mmCIF file of C-alpha atoms and ligand atoms in Angstrom:
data_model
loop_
_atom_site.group_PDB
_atom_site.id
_atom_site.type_symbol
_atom_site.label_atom_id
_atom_site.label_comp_id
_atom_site.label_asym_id
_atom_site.label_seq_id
_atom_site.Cartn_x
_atom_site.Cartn_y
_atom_site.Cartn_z
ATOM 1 C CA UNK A 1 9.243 -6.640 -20.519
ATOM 2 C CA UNK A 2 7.259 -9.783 -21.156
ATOM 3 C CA UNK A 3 5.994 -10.689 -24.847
ATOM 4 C CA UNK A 4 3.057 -9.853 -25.702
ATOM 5 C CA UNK A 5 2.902 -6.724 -24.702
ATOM 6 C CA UNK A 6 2.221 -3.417 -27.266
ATOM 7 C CA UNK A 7 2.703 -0.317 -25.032
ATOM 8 C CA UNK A 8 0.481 2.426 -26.486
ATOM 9 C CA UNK A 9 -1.311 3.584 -22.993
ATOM 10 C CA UNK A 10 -0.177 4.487 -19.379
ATOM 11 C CA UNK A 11 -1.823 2.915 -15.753
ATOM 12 C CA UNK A 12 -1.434 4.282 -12.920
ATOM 13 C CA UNK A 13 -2.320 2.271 -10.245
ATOM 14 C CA UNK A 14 -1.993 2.507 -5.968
ATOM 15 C CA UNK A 15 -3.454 3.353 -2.930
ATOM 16 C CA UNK A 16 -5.783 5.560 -2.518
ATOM 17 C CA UNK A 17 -4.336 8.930 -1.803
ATOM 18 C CA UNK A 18 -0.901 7.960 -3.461
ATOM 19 C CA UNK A 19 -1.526 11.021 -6.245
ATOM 20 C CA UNK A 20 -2.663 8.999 -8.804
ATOM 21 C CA UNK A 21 -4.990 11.681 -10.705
ATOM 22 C CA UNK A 22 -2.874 14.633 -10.251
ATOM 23 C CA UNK A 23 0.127 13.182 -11.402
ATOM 24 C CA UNK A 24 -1.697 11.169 -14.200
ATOM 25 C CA UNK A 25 -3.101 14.386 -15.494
ATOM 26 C CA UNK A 26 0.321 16.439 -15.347
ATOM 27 C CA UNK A 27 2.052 12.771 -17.287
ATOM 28 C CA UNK A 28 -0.453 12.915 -19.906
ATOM 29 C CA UNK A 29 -0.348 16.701 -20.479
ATOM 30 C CA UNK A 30 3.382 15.936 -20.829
ATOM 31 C CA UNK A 31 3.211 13.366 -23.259
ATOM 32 C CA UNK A 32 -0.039 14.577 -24.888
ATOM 33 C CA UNK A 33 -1.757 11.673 -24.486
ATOM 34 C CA UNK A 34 -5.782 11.833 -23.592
ATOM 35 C CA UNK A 35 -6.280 11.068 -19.370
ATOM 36 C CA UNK A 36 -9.175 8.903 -17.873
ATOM 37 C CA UNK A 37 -9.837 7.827 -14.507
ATOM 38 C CA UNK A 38 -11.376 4.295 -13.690
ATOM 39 C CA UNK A 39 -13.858 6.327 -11.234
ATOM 40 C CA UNK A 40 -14.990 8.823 -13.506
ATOM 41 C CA UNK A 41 -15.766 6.136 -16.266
ATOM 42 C CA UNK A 42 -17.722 3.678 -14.359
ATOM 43 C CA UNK A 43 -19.946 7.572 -12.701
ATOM 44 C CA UNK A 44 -20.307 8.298 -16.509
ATOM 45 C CA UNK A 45 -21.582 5.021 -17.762
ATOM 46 C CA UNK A 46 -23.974 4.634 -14.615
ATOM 47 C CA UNK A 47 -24.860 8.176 -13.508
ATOM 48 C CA UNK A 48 -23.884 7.298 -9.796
ATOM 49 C CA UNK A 49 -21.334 8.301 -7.553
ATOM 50 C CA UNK A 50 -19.127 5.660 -6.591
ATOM 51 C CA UNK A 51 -20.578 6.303 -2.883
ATOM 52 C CA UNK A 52 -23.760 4.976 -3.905
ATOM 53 C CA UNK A 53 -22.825 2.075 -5.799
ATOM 54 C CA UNK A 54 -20.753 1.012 -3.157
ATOM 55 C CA UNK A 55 -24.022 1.544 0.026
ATOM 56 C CA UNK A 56 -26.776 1.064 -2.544
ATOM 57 C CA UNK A 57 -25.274 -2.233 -4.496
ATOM 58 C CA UNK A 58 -22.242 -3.321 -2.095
ATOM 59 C CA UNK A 59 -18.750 -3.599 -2.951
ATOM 60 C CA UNK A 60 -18.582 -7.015 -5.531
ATOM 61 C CA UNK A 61 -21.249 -4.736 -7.794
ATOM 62 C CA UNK A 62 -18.652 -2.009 -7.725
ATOM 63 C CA UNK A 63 -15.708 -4.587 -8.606
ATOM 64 C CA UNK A 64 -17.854 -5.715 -11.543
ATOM 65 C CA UNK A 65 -18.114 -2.225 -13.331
ATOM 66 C CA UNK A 66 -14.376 -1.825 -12.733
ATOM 67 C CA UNK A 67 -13.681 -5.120 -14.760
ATOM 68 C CA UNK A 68 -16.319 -3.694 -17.978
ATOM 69 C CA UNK A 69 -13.735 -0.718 -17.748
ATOM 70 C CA UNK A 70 -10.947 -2.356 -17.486
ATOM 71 C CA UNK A 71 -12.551 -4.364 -20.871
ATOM 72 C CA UNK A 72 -12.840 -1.362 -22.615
ATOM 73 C CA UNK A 73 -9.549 0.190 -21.675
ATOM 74 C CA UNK A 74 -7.728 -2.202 -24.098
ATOM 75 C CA UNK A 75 -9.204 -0.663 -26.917
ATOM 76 C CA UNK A 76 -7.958 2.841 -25.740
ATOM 77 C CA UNK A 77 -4.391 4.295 -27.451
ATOM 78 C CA UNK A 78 -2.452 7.233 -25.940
ATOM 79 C CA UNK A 79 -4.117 7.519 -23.158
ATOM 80 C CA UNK A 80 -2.891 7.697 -19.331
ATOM 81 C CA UNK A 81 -5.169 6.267 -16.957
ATOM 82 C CA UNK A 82 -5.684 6.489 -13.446
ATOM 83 C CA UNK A 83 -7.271 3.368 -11.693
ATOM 84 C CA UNK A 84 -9.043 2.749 -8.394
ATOM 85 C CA UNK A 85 -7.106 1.706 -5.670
ATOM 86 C CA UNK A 86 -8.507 -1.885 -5.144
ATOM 87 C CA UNK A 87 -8.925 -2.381 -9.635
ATOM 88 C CA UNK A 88 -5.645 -4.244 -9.834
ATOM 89 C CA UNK A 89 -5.854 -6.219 -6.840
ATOM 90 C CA UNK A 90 -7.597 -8.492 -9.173
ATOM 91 C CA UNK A 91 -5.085 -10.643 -11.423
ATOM 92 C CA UNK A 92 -7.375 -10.750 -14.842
ATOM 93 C CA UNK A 93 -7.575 -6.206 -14.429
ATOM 94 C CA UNK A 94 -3.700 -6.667 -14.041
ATOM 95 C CA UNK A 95 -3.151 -8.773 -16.693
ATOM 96 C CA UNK A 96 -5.440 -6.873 -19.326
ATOM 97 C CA UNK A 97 -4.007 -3.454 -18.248
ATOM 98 C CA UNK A 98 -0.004 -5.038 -18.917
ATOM 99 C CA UNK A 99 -1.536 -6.113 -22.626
ATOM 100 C CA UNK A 100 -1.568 -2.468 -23.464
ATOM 101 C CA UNK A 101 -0.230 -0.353 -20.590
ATOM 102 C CA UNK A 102 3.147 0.143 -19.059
ATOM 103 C CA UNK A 103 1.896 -0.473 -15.288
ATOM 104 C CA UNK A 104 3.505 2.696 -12.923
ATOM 105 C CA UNK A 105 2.709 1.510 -9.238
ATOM 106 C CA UNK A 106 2.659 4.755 -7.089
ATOM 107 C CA UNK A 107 3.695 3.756 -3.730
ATOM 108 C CA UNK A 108 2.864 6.175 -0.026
ATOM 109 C CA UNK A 109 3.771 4.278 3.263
ATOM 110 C CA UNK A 110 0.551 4.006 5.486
ATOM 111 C CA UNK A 111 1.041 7.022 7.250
ATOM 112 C CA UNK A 112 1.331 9.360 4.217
ATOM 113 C CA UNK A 113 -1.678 7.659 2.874
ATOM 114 C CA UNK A 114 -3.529 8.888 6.205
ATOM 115 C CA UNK A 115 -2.496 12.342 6.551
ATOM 116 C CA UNK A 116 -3.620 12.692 2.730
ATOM 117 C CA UNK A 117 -7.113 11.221 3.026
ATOM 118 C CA UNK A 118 -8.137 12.214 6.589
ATOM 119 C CA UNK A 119 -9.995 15.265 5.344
ATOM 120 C CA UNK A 120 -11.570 13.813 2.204
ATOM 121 C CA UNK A 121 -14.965 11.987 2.914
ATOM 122 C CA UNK A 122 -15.787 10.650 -0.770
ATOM 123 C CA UNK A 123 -14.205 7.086 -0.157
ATOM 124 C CA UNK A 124 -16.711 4.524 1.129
ATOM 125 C CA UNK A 125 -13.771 2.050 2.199
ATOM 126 C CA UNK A 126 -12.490 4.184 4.522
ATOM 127 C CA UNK A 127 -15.717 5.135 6.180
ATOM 128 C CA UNK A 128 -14.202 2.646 9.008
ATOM 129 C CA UNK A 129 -14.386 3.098 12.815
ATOM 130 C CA UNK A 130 -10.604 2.804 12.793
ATOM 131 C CA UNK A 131 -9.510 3.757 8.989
ATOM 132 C CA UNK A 132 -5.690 4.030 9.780
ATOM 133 C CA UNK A 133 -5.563 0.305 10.613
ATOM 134 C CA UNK A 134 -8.116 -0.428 7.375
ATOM 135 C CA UNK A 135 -5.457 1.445 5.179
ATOM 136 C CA UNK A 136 -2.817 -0.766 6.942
ATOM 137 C CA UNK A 137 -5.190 -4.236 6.217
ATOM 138 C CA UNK A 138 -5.882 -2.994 2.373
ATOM 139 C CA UNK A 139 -2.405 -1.828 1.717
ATOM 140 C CA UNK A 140 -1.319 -5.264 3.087
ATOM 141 C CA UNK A 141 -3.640 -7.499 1.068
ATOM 142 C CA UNK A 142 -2.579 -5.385 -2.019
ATOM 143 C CA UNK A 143 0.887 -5.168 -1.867
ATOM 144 C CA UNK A 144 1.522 -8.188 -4.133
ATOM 145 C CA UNK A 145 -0.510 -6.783 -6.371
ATOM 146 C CA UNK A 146 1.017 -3.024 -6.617
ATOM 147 C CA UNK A 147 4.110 -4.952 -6.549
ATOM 148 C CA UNK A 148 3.716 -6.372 -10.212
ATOM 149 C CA UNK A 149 3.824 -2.865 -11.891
ATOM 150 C CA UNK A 150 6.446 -2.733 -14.440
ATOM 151 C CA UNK A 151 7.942 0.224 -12.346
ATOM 152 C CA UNK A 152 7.236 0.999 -8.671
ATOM 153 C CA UNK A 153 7.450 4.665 -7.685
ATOM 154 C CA UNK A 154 7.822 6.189 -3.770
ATOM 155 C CA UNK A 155 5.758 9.233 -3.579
ATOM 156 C CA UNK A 156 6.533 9.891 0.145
ATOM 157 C CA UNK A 157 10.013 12.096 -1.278
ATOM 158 C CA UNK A 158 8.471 13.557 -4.348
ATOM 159 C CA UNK A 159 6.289 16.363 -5.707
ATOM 160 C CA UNK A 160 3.250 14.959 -8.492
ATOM 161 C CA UNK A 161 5.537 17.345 -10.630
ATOM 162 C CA UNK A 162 9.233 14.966 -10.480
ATOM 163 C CA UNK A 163 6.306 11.998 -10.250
ATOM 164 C CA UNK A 164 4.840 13.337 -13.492
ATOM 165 C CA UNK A 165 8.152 13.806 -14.999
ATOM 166 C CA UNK A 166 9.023 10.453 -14.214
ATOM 167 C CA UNK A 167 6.461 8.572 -15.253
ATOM 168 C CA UNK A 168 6.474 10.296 -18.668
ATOM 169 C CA UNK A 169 9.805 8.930 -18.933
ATOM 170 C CA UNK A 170 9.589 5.884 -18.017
ATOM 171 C CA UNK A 171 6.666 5.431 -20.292
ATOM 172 C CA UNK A 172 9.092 6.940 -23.280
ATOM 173 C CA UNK A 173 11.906 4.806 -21.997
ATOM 174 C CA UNK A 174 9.543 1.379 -22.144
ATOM 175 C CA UNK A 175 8.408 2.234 -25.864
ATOM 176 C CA UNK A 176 11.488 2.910 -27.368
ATOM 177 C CA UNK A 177 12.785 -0.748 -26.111
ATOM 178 C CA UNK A 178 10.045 -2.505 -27.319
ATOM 179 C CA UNK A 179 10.972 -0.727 -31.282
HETATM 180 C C1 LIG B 1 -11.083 2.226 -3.903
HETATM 181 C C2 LIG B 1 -10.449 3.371 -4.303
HETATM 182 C C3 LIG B 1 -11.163 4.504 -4.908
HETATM 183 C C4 LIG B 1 -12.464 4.030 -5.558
HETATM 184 C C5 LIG B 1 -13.276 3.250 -4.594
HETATM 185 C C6 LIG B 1 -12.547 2.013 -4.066
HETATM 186 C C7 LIG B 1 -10.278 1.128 -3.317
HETATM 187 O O1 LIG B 1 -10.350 5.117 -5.905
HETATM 188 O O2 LIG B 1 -12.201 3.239 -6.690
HETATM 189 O O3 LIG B 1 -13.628 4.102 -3.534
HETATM 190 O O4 LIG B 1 -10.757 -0.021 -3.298
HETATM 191 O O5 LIG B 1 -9.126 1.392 -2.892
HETATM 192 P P1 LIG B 1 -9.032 6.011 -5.582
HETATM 193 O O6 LIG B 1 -7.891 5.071 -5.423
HETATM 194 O O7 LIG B 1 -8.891 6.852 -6.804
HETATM 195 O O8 LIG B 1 -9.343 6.788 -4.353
#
């Protein structure tokens, strides 16, 4: 773990359709921490789905309320928090969210990541003529990124109950080296 660093909170962060709010939700009930969601913040604060940010004010207008969140996530303390998919494919979000967050990465292969989001409509960025390859062109673009979490977890072989679990420990794991 790099210096610095005072663990008090819990990221999640991934592709979309990785499982990232059901198994945040089930890792904070676990370690009775508070849970947010990146999403649900930035809908709060503007009173907008993120569909219509994303058609009305384009993508980079989006990216800019995720970094204000990401600004106000440092102040947070036991709290588990789900991100968007594309918030730490930015190296300042990544870096802020390590200050005070151990970093769980949860990892699908491309094909999971289809069959999980084929029937949900509420994600401009796959509103694509051919999403599977747009999953495969994201995924690949973001993979160094996901690949900096402190701990990387494959969610193709697990239920969000064992992810849950795991995170949880991980997280208790992480704070009792940094005593
Ligand atoms: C996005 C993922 C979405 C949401 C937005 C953009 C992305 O969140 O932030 O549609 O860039 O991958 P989920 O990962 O929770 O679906």
């Amino acid at each position: 773990m790099q210096n610095g660093r005072h663990l008090v909170n819990l990221a999640l962060i991934g592709f979309m359709g990785t499982g990232k709010t059901s198994v945040g939700r089930l890792a904070a009930e676990q370690l009775h921490f508070e849970y947010l969601d990146t999403d649900e913040l930035i809908q709060t604060h503007t009173g907008r789905t993120i569909a219509d940010i994303f058609k009305t004010d384009g993508e980079a207008a989006f990216r800019a309320l995720e970094k204000k969140v990401v600004a106000e996530l440092a102040n947070r303390n036991k709290t588990v928090v789900s991100t968007g998919g594309g918030l730490p494919a930015n190296a300042e979000n990544l870096a802020s969210l390590k200050t005070h967050a151990l970093v769980v990465c949860l990892w699908a292969s491309p094909e999971k990541i289809w069959e999980r989001v084929r029937n949900q409509s509420h994600r401009p960025l796959l509103h694509d003529p051919d999403p599977q390859k747009k999953i495969r062109e994201l995924l690949a673009v973001r993979e160094p990124f996901y690949k900096q979490a402190d701990v990387l977890m494959n969610t193709d072989i697990r239920t969000v109950r064992e992810m849950a679990q795991q995170v949880a420990h991980q997280f208790r794991i992480a704070v009792a080296g940094q005593k």
